[in-house]
Each structure stands twice: as C-alpha cells, then as structure tokens.
Short mmCIF file of N, CA, C and O in Angstrom, two decimals:
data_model
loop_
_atom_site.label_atom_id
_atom_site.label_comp_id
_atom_site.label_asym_id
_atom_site.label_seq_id
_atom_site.Cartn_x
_atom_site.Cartn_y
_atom_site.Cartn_z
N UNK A 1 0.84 -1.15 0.00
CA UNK A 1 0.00 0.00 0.00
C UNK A 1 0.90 1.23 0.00
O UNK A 1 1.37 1.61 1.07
N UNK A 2 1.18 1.90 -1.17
CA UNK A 2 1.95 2.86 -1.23
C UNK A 2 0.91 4.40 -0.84
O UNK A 2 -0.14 4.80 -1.34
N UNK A 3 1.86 5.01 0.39
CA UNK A 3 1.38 6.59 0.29
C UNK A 3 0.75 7.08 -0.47
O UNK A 3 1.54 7.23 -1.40
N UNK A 4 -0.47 7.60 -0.90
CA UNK A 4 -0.68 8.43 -1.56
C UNK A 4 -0.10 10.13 -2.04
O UNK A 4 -0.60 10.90 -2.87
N UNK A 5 0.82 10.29 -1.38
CA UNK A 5 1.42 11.70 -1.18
C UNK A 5 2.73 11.15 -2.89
O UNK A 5 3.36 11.88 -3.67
N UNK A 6 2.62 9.74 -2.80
CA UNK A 6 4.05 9.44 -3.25
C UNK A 6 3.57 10.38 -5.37
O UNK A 6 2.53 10.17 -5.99
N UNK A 7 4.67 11.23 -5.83
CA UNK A 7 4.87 11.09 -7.00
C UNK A 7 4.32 10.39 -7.93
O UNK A 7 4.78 9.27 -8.15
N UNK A 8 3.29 10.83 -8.65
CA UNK A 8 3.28 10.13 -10.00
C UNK A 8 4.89 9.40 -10.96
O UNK A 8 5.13 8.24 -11.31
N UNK A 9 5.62 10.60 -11.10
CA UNK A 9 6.65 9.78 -11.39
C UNK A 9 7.96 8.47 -10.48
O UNK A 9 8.85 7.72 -10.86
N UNK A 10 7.33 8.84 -9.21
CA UNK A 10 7.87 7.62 -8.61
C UNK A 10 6.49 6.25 -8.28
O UNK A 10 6.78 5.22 -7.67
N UNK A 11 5.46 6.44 -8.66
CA UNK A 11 4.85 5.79 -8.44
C UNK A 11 4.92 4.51 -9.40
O UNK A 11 4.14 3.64 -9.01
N UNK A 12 5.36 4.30 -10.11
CA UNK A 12 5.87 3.25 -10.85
C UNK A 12 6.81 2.32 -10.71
O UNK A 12 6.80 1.11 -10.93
N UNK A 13 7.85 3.27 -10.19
CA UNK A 13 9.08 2.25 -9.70
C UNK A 13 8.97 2.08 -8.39
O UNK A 13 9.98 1.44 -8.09
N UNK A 14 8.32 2.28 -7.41
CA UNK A 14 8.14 1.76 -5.94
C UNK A 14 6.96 0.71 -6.25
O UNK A 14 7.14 -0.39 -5.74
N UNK A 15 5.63 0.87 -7.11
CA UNK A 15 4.92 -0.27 -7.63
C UNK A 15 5.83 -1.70 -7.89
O UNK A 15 5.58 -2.81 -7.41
N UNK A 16 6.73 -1.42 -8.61
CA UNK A 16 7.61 -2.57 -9.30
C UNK A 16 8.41 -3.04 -7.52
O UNK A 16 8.30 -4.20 -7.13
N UNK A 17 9.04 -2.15 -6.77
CA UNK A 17 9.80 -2.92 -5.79
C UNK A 17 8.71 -3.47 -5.00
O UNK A 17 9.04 -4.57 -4.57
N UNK A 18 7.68 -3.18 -4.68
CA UNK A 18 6.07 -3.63 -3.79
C UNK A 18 6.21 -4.93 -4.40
O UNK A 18 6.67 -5.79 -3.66
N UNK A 19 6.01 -5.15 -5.17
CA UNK A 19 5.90 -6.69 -6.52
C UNK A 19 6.47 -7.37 -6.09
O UNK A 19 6.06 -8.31 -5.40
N UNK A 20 7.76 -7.07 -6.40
CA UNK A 20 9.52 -7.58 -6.47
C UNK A 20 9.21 -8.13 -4.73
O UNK A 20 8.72 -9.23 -4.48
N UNK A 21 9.60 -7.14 -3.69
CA UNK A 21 9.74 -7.79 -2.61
C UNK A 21 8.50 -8.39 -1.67
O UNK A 21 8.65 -8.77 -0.51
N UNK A 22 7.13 -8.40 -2.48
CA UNK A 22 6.34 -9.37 -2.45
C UNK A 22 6.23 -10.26 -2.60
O UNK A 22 5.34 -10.85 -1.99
N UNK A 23 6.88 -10.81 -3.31
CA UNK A 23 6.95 -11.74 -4.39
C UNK A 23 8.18 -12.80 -3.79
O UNK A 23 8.27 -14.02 -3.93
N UNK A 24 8.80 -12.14 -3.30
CA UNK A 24 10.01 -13.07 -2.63
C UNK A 24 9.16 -13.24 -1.13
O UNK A 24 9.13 -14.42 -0.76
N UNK A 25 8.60 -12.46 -0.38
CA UNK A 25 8.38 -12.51 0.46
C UNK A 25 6.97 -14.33 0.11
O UNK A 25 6.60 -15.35 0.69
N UNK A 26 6.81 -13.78 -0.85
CA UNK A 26 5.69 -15.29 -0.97
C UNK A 26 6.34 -16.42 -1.58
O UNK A 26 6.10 -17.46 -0.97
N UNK A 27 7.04 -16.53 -2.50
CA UNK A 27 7.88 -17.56 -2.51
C UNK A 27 8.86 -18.15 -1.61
O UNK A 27 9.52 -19.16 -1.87
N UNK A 28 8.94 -17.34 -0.31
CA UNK A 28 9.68 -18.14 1.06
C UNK A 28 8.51 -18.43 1.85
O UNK A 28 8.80 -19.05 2.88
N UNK A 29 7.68 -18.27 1.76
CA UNK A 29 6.52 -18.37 2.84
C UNK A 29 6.64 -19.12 3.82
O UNK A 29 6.42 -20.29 3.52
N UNK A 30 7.01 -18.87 5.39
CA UNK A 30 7.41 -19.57 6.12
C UNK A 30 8.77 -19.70 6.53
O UNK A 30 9.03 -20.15 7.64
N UNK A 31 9.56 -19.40 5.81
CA UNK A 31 11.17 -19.42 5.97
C UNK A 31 11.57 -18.07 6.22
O UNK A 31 10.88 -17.09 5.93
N UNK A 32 12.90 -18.05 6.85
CA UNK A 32 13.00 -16.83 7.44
C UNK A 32 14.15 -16.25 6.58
O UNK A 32 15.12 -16.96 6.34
N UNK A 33 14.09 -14.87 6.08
CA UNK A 33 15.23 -14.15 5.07
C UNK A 33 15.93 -13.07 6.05
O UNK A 33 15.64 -12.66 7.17
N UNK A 34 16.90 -12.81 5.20
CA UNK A 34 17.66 -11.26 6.04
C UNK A 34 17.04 -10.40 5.54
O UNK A 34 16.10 -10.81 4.85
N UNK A 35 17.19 -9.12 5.60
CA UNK A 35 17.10 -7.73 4.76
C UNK A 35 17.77 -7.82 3.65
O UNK A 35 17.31 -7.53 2.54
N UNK A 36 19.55 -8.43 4.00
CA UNK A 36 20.12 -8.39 2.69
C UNK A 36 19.58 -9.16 1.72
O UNK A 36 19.53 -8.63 0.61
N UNK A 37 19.00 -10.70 1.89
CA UNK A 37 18.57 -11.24 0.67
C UNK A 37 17.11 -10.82 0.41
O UNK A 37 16.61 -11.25 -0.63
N UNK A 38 16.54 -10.24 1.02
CA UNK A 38 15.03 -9.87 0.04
C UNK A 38 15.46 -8.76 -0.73
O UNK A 38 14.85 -8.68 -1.80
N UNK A 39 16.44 -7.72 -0.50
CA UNK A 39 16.24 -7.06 -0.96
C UNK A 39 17.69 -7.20 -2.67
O UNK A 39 17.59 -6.60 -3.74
N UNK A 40 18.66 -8.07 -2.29
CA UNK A 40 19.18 -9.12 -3.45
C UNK A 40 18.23 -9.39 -4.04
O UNK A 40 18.05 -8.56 -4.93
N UNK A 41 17.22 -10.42 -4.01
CA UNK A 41 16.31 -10.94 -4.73
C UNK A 41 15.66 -9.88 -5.40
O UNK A 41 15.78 -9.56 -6.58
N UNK A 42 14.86 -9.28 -4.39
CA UNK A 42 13.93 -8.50 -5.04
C UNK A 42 14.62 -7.37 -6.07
O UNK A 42 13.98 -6.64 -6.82
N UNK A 43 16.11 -7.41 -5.95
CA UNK A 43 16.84 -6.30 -7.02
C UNK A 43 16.09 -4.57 -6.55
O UNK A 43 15.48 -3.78 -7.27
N UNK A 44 16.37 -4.50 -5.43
CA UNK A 44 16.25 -3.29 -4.60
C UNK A 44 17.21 -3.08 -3.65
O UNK A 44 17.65 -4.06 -3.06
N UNK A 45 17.74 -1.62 -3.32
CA UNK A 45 18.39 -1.45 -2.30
C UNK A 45 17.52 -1.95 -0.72
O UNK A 45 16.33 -2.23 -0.60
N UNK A 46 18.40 -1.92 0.15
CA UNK A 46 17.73 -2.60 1.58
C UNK A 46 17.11 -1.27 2.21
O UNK A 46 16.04 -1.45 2.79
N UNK A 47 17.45 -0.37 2.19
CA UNK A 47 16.60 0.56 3.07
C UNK A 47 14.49 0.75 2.32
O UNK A 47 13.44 0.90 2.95
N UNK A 48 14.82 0.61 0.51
CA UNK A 48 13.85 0.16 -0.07
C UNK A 48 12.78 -0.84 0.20
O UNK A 48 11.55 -0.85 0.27
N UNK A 49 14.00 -1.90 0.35
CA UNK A 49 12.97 -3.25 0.78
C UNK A 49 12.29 -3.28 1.74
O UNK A 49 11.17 -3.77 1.76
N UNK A 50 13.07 -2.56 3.07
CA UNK A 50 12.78 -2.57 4.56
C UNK A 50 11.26 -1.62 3.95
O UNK A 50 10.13 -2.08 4.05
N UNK A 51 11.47 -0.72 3.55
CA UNK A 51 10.00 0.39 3.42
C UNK A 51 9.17 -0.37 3.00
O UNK A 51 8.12 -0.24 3.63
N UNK A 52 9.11 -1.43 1.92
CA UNK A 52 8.11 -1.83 1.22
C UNK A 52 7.68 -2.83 2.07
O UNK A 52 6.46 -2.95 2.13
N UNK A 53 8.58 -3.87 3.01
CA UNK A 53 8.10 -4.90 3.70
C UNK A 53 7.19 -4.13 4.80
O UNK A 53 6.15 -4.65 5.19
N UNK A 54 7.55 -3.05 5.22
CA UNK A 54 6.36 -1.84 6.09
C UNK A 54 4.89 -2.32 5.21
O UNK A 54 3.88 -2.81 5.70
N UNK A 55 5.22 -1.94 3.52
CA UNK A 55 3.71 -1.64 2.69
C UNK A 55 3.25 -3.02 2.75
O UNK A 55 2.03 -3.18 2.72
N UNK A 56 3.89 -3.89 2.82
CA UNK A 56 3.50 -5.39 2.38
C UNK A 56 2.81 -5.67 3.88
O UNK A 56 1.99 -6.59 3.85
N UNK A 57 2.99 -5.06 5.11
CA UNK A 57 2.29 -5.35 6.18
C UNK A 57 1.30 -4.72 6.38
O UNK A 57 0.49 -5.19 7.19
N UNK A 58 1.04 -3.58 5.80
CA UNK A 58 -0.25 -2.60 5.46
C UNK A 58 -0.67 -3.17 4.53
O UNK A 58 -1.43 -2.47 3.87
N UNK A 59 -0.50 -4.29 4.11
CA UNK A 59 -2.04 -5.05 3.36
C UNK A 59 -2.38 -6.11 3.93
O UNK A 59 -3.55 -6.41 3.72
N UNK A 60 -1.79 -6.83 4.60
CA UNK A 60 -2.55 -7.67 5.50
C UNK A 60 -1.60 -8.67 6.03
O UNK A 60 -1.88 -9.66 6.70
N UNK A 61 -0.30 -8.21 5.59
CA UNK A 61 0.55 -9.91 6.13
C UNK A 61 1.40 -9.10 7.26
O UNK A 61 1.86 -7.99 7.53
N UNK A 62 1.20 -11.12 7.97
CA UNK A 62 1.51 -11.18 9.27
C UNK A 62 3.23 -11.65 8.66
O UNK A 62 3.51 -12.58 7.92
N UNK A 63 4.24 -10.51 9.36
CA UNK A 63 5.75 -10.71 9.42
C UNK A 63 6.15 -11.02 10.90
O UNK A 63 5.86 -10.30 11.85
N UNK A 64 6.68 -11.94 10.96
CA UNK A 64 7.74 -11.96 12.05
C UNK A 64 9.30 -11.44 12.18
O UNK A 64 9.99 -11.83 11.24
N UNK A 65 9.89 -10.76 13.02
CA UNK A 65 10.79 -10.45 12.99
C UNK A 65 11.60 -10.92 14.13
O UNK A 65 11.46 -10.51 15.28
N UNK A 66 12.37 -11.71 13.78
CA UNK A 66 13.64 -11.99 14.58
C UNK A 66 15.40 -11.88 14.76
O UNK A 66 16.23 -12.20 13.91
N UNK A 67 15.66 -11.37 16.01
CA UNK A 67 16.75 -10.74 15.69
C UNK A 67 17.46 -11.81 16.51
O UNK A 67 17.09 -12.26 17.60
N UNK A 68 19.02 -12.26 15.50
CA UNK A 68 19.80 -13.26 15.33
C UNK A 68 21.23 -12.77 16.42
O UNK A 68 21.66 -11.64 16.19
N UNK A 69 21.84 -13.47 17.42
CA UNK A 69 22.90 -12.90 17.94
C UNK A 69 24.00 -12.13 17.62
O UNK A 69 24.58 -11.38 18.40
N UNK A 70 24.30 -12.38 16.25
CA UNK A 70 25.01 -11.75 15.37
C UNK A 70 24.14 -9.97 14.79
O UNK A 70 24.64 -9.03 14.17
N UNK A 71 23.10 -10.13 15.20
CA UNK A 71 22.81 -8.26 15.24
C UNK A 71 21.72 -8.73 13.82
O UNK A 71 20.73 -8.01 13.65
N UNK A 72 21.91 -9.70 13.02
CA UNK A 72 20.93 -10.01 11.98
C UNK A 72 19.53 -9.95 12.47
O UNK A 72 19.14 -10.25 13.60
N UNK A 73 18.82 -9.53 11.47
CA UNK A 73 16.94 -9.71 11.69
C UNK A 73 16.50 -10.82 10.56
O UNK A 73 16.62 -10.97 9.34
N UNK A 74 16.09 -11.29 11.32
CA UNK A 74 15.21 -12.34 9.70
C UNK A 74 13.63 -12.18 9.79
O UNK A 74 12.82 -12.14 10.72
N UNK A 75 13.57 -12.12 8.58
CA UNK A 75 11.89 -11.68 7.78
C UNK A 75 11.41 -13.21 8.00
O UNK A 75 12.31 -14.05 7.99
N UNK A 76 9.87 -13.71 8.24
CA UNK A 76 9.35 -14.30 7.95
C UNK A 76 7.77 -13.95 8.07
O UNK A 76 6.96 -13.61 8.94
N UNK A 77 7.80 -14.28 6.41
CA UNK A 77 6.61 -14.11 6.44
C UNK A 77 5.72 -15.47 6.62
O UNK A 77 6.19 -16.56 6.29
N UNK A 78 4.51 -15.35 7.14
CA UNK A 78 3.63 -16.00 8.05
C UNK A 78 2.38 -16.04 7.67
O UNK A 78 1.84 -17.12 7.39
N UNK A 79 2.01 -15.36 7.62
CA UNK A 79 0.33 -15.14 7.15
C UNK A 79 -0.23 -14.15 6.00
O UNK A 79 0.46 -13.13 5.87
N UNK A 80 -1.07 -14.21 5.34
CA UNK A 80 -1.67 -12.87 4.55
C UNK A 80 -2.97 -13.41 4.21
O UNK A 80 -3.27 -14.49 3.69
N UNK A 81 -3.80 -12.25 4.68
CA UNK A 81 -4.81 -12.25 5.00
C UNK A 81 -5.99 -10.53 4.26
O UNK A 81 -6.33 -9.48 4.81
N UNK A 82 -6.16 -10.95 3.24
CA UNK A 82 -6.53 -9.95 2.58
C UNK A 82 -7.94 -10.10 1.79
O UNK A 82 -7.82 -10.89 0.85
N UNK A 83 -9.17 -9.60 1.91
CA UNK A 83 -10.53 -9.87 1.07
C UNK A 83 -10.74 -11.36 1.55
O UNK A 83 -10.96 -11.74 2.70
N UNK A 84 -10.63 -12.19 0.26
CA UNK A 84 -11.09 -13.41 0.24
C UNK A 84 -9.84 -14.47 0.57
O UNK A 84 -9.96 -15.59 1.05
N UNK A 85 -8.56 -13.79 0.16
CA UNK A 85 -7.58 -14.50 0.23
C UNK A 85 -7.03 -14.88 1.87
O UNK A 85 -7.06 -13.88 2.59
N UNK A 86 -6.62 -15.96 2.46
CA UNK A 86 -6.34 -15.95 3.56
C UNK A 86 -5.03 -17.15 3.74
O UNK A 86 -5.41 -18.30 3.58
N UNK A 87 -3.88 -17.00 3.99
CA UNK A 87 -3.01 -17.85 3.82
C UNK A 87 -2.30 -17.67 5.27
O UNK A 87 -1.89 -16.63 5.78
N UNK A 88 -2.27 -18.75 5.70
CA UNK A 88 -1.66 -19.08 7.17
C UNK A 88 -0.58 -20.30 7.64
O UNK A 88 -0.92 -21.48 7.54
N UNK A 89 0.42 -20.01 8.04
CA UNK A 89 0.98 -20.62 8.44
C UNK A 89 0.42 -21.56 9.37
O UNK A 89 -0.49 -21.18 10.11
N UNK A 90 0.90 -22.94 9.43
CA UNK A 90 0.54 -23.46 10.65
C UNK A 90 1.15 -23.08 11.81
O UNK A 90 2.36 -22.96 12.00
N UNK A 91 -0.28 -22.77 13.02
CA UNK A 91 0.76 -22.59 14.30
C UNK A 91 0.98 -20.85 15.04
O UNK A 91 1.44 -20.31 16.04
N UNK A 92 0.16 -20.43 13.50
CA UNK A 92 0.25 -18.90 14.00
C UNK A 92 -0.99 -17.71 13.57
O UNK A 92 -0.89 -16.55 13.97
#
C-alpha cells in the first residue's frame, strides 16, 4: 500500500519494488530471510525493501521479525490475509 502523497513519477518504480519484494516474500513463505537477501532478490536497495516490507504489512501480512545474535533480523513471512484471500501458516 503505497502513500498516496508518493509522485506520480515515482509511483511506478516503488509499484515494481512492492511486486519484487512481495513476491520473494511469498515464494519463502514460512522461511525466514535477512534484509540483505530480500532485498538481493527483489533487485532493490535494503533501506527500499525494509519500506516496502512496512507496505507489504499494510495489506494484510503477518511478518515476524527476529533478531539473530550476530545483530541479523530475519523476515518471515507467516500469514496474509486480505478480502477473500487468507493464507496461514501453521501454528500462527
């Protein structure tokens, strides 16, 4: 769910990273990523990805965040839950 305040001319290429690190975020479903690889995958810088995984939770998915002894956070996504669509992990 991108800002409405955001640019017409940026509204295209933050559309495309929303996608991009959606899209990874659903093809791990359940497994846990860093910042650095969603935002590798998704072919976005990380401060990018981090914003969009914000938008990707303003539509309905449940993220977990866990932070690793080494100072790492890992993404897992868990649930999404949107209209008709409802996808859940077991267990949570």
């Amino acid at each position: 769910m991108l800002n409405r305040s955001v640019r017409p001319t940026d509204r295209t290429r933050l559309r495309t990273q929303l996608d991009r690190v959606r899209a990874v975020l659903f093809e791990n479903f359940n497994r846990p990523l860093t910042l650095a690889a969603i935002a590798r995958k998704a072919k976005a810088p990380q401060a990018s990805a981090s914003a969009r995984i914000r938008d990707v939770r303003g539509e309905g998915a449940t993220i977990k965040v866990k932070a690793k002894r080494n100072g790492l956070h890992t993404y897992t996504l868990v649930g999404f839950v949107h209209g008709s669509l409802d996808y859940r992990a077991e267990g949570s």
